[in-house]
PDB file of C-alpha atoms in Angstrom:
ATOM      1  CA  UNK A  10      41.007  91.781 120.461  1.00 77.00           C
ATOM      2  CA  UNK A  11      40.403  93.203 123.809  1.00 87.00           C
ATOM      3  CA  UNK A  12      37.347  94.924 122.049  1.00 94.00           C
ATOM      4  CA  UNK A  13      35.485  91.582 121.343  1.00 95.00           C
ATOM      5  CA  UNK A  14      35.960  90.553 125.518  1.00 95.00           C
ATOM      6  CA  UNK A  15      33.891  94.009 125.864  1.00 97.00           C
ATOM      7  CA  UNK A  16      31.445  93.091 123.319  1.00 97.00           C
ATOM      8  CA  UNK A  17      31.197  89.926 125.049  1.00 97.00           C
ATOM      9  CA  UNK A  18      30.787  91.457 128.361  1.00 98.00           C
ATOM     10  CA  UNK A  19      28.295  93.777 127.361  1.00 98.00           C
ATOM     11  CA  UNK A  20      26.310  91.557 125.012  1.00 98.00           C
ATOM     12  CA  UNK A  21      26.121  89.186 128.393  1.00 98.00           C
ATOM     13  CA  UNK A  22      25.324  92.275 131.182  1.00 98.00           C
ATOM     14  CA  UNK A  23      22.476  93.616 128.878  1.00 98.00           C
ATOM     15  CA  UNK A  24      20.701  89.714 128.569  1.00 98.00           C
ATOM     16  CA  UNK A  25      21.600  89.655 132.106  1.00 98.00           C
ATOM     17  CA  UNK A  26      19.544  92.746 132.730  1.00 98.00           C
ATOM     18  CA  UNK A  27      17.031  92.032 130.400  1.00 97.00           C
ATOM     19  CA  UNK A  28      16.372  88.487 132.067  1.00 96.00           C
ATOM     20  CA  UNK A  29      16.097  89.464 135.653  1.00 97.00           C
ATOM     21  CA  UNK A  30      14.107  92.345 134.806  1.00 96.00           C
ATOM     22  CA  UNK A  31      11.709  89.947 132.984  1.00 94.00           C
ATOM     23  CA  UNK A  32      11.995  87.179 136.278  1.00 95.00           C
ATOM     24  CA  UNK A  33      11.486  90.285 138.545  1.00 95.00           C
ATOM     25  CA  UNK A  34       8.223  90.983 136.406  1.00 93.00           C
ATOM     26  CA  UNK A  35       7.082  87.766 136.615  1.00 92.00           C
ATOM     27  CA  UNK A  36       7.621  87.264 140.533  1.00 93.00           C
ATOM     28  CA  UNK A  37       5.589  90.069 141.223  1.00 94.00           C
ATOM     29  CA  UNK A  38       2.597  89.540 138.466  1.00 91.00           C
ATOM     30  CA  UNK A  39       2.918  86.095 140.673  1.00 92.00           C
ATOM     31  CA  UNK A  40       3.035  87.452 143.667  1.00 94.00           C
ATOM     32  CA  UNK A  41      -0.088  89.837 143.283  1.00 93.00           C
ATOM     33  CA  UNK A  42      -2.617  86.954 142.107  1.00 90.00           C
ATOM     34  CA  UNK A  43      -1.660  84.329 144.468  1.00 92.00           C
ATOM     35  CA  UNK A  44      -0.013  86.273 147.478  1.00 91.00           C
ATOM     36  CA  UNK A  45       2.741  83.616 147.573  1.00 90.00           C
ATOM     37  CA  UNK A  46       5.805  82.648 145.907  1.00 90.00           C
ATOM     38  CA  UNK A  47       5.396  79.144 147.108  1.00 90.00           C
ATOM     39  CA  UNK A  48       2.534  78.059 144.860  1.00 91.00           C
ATOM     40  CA  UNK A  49       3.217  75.485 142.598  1.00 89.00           C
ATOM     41  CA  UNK A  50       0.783  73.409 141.647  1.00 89.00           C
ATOM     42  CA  UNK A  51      -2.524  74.516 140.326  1.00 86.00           C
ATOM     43  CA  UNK A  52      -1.448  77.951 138.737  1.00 82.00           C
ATOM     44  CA  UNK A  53      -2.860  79.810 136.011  1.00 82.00           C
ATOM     45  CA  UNK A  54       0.356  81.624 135.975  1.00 84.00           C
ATOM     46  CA  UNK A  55       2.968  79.365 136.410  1.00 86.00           C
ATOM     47  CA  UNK A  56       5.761  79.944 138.676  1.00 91.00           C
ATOM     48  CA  UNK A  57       8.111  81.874 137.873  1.00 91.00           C
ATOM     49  CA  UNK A  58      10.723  79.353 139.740  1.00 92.00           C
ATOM     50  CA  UNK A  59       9.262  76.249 136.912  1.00 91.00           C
ATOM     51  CA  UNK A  60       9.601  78.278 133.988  1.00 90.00           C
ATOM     52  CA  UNK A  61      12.714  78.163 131.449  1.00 91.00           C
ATOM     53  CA  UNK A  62      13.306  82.131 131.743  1.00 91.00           C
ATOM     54  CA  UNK A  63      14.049  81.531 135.750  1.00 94.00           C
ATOM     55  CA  UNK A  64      16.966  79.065 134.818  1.00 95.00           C
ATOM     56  CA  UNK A  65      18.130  81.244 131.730  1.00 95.00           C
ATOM     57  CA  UNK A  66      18.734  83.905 134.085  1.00 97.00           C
ATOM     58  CA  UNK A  67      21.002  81.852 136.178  1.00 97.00           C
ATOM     59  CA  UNK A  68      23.118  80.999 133.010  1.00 98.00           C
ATOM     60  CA  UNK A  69      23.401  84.432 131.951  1.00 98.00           C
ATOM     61  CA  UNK A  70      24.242  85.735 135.095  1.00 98.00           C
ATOM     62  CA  UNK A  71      27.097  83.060 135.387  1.00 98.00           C
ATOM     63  CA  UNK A  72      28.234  84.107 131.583  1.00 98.00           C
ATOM     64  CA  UNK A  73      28.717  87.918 132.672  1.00 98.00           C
ATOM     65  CA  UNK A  74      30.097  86.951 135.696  1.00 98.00           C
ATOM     66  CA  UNK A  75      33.288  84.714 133.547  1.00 98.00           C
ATOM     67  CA  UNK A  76      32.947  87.169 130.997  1.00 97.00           C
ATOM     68  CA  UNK A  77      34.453  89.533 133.213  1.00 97.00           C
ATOM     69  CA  UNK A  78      36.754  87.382 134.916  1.00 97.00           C
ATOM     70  CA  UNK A  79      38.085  86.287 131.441  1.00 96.00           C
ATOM     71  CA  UNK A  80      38.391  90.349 131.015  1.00 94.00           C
ATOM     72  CA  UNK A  81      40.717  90.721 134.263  1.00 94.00           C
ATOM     73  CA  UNK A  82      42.957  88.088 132.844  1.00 93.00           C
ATOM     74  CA  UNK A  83      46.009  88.531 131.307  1.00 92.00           C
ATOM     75  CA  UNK A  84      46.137  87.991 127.629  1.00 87.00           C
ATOM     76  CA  UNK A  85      47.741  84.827 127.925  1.00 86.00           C
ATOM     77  CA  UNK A  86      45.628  83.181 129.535  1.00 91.00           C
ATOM     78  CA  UNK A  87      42.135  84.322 128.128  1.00 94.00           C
ATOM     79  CA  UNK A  88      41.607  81.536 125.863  1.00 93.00           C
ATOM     80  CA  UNK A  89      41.521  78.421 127.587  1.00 94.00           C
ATOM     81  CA  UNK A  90      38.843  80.305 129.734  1.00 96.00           C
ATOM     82  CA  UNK A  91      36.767  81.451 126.723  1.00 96.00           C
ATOM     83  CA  UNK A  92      36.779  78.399 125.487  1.00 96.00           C
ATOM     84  CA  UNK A  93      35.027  77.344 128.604  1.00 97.00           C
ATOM     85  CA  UNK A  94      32.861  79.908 128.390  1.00 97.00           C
ATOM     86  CA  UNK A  95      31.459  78.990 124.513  1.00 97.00           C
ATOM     87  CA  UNK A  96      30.549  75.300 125.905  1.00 98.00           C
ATOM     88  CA  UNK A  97      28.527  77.264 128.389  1.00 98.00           C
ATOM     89  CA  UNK A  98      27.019  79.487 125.753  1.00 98.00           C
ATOM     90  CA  UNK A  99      26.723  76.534 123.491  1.00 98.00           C
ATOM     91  CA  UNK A 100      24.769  75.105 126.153  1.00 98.00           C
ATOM     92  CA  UNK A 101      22.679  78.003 127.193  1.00 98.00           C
ATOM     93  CA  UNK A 102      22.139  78.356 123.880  1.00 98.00           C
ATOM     94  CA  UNK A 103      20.481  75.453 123.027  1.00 98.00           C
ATOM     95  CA  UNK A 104      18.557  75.641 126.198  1.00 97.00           C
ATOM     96  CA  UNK A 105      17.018  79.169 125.123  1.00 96.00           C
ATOM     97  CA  UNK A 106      15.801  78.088 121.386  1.00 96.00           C
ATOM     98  CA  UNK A 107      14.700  74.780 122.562  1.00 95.00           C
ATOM     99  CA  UNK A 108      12.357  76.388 125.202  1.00 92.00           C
ATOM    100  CA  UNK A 109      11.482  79.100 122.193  1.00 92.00           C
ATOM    101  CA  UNK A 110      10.357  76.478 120.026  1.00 92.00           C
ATOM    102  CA  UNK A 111       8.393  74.527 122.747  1.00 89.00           C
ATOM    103  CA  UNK A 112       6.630  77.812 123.292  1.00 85.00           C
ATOM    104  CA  UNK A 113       5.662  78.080 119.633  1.00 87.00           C
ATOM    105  CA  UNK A 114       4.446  74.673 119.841  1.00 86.00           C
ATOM    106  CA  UNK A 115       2.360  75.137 122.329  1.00 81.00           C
ATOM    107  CA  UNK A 116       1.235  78.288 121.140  1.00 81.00           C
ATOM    108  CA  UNK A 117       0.280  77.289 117.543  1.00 83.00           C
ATOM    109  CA  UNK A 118      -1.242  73.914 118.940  1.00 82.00           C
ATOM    110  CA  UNK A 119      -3.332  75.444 121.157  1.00 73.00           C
ATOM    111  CA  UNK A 120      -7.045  75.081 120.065  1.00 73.00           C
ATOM    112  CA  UNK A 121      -8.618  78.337 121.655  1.00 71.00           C
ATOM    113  CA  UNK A 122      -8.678  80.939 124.317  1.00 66.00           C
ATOM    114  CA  UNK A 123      -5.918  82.974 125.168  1.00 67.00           C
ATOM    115  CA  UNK A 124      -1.917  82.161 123.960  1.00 71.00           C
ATOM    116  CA  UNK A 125       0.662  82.147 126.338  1.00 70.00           C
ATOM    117  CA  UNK A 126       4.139  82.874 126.043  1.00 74.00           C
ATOM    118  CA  UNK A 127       6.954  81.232 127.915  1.00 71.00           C
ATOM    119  CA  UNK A 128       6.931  83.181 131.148  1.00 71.00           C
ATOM    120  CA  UNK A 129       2.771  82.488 131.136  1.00 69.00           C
ATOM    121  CA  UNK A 130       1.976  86.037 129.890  1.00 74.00           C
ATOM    122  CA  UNK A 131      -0.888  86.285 127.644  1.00 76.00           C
ATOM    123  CA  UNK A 132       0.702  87.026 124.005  1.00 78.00           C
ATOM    124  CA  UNK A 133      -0.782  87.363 120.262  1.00 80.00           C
ATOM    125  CA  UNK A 134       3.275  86.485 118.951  1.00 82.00           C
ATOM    126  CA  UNK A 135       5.565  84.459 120.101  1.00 82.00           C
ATOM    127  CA  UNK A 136       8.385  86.397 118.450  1.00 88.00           C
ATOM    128  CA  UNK A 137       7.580  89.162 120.826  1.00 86.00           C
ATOM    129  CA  UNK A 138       8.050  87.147 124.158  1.00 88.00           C
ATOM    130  CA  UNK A 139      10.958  87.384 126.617  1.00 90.00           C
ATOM    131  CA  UNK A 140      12.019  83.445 125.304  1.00 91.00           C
ATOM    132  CA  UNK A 141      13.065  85.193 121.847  1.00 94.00           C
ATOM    133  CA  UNK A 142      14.706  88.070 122.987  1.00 95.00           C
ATOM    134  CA  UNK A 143      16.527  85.809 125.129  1.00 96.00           C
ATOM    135  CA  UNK A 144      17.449  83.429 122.955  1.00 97.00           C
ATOM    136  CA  UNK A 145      19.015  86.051 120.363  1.00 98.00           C
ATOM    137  CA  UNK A 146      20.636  87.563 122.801  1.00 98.00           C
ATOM    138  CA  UNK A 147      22.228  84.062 124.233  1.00 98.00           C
ATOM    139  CA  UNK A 148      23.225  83.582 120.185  1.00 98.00           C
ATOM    140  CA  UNK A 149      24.256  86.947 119.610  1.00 98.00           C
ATOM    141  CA  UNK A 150      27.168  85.996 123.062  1.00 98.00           C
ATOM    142  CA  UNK A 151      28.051  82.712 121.184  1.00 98.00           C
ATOM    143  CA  UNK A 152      28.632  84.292 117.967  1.00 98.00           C
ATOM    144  CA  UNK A 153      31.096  86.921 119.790  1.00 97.00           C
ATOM    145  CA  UNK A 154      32.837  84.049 121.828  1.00 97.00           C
ATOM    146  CA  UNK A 155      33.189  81.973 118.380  1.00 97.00           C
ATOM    147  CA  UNK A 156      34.922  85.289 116.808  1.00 96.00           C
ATOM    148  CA  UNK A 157      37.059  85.700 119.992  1.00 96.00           C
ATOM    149  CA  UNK A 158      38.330  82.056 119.974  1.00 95.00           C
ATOM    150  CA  UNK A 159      38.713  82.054 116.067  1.00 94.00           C
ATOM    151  CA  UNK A 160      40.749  85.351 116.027  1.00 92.00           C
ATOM    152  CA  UNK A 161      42.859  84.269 119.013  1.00 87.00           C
ATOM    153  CA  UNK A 162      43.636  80.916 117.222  1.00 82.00           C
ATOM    154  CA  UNK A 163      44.452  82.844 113.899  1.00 78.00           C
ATOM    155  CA  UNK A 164      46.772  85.113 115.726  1.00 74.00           C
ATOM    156  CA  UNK A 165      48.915  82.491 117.634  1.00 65.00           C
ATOM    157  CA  UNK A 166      49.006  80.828 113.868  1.00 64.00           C
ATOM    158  CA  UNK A 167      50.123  83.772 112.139  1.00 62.00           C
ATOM    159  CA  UNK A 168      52.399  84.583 114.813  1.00 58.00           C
ATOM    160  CA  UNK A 169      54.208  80.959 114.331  1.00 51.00           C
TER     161      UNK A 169
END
């Protein structure tokens, strides 16, 4: 069991790293057209700070953070934690494929000139945007919290 927490931990510290690399990207391709980080309004590129990926790195960030918390725990008292955890997953979740399929709204409703992905980077797929990879990865952390919580559950049962 203490295998999945790893999995979990390291499924959440590489979408963790993956995310503020791609926020890091994005601040500085913001950065070098406008000279600020203030802009807001009137962007080509939008903000990094108003786009979905921005927030999504917050929330993953958080996850590793419990994740590893949850890890220095003793055994006992993992669950009710995890279980706290998968709301926040749930939620994150839903957050990340919402924003993915907004983006391949907008991207296949778009009448011409270039597409844009999520983070405002010009793009000819929206499977190959940061939003995606993001997403699976936020799915692929939910699926290892579900497996932690069922197994835990089936082992206290079993153990009755």
């Amino acid at each position: 069991m203490h295998k999945f927490y790893k999995l979990q931990s390291l499924v959440l510290l590489a979408g963790t790293i993956f995310v503020w690399f791609t926020v890091y990207t994005d601040f500085s391709r913001f950065y070098k057209f406008y000279g600020s980080l203030t802009r807001i309004q009137n962007c080509v590129i939008p903000n990094p700070i108003t786009t979905p990926c921005f927030y999504g790195a917050f929330a993953f960030l958080i996850a590793f953070i419990w994740s590893l918390f949850i890890l220095k725990k003793k055994v006992e008292e993992r669950l009710p934690q995890e279980i706290k955890l998968r709301i926040l997953l749930i939620a994150s979740t839903i957050f990340a494929w919402s924003n993915f399929f907004l983006g391949i709204n907008q991207y296949y409703s778009a009448i011409s000139g270039p597409k844009v992905s999520c983070s405002g980077v010009p793009t000819n797929n929206p499977i190959l945007t940061a939003c995606f990879f993001g997403s699976i990865i936020f799915l692929i952390a939910l699926a290892v919290s579900i497996t932690i919580i069922r197994s835990n559950r089936h082992s206290a049962d079993s153990s009755c």
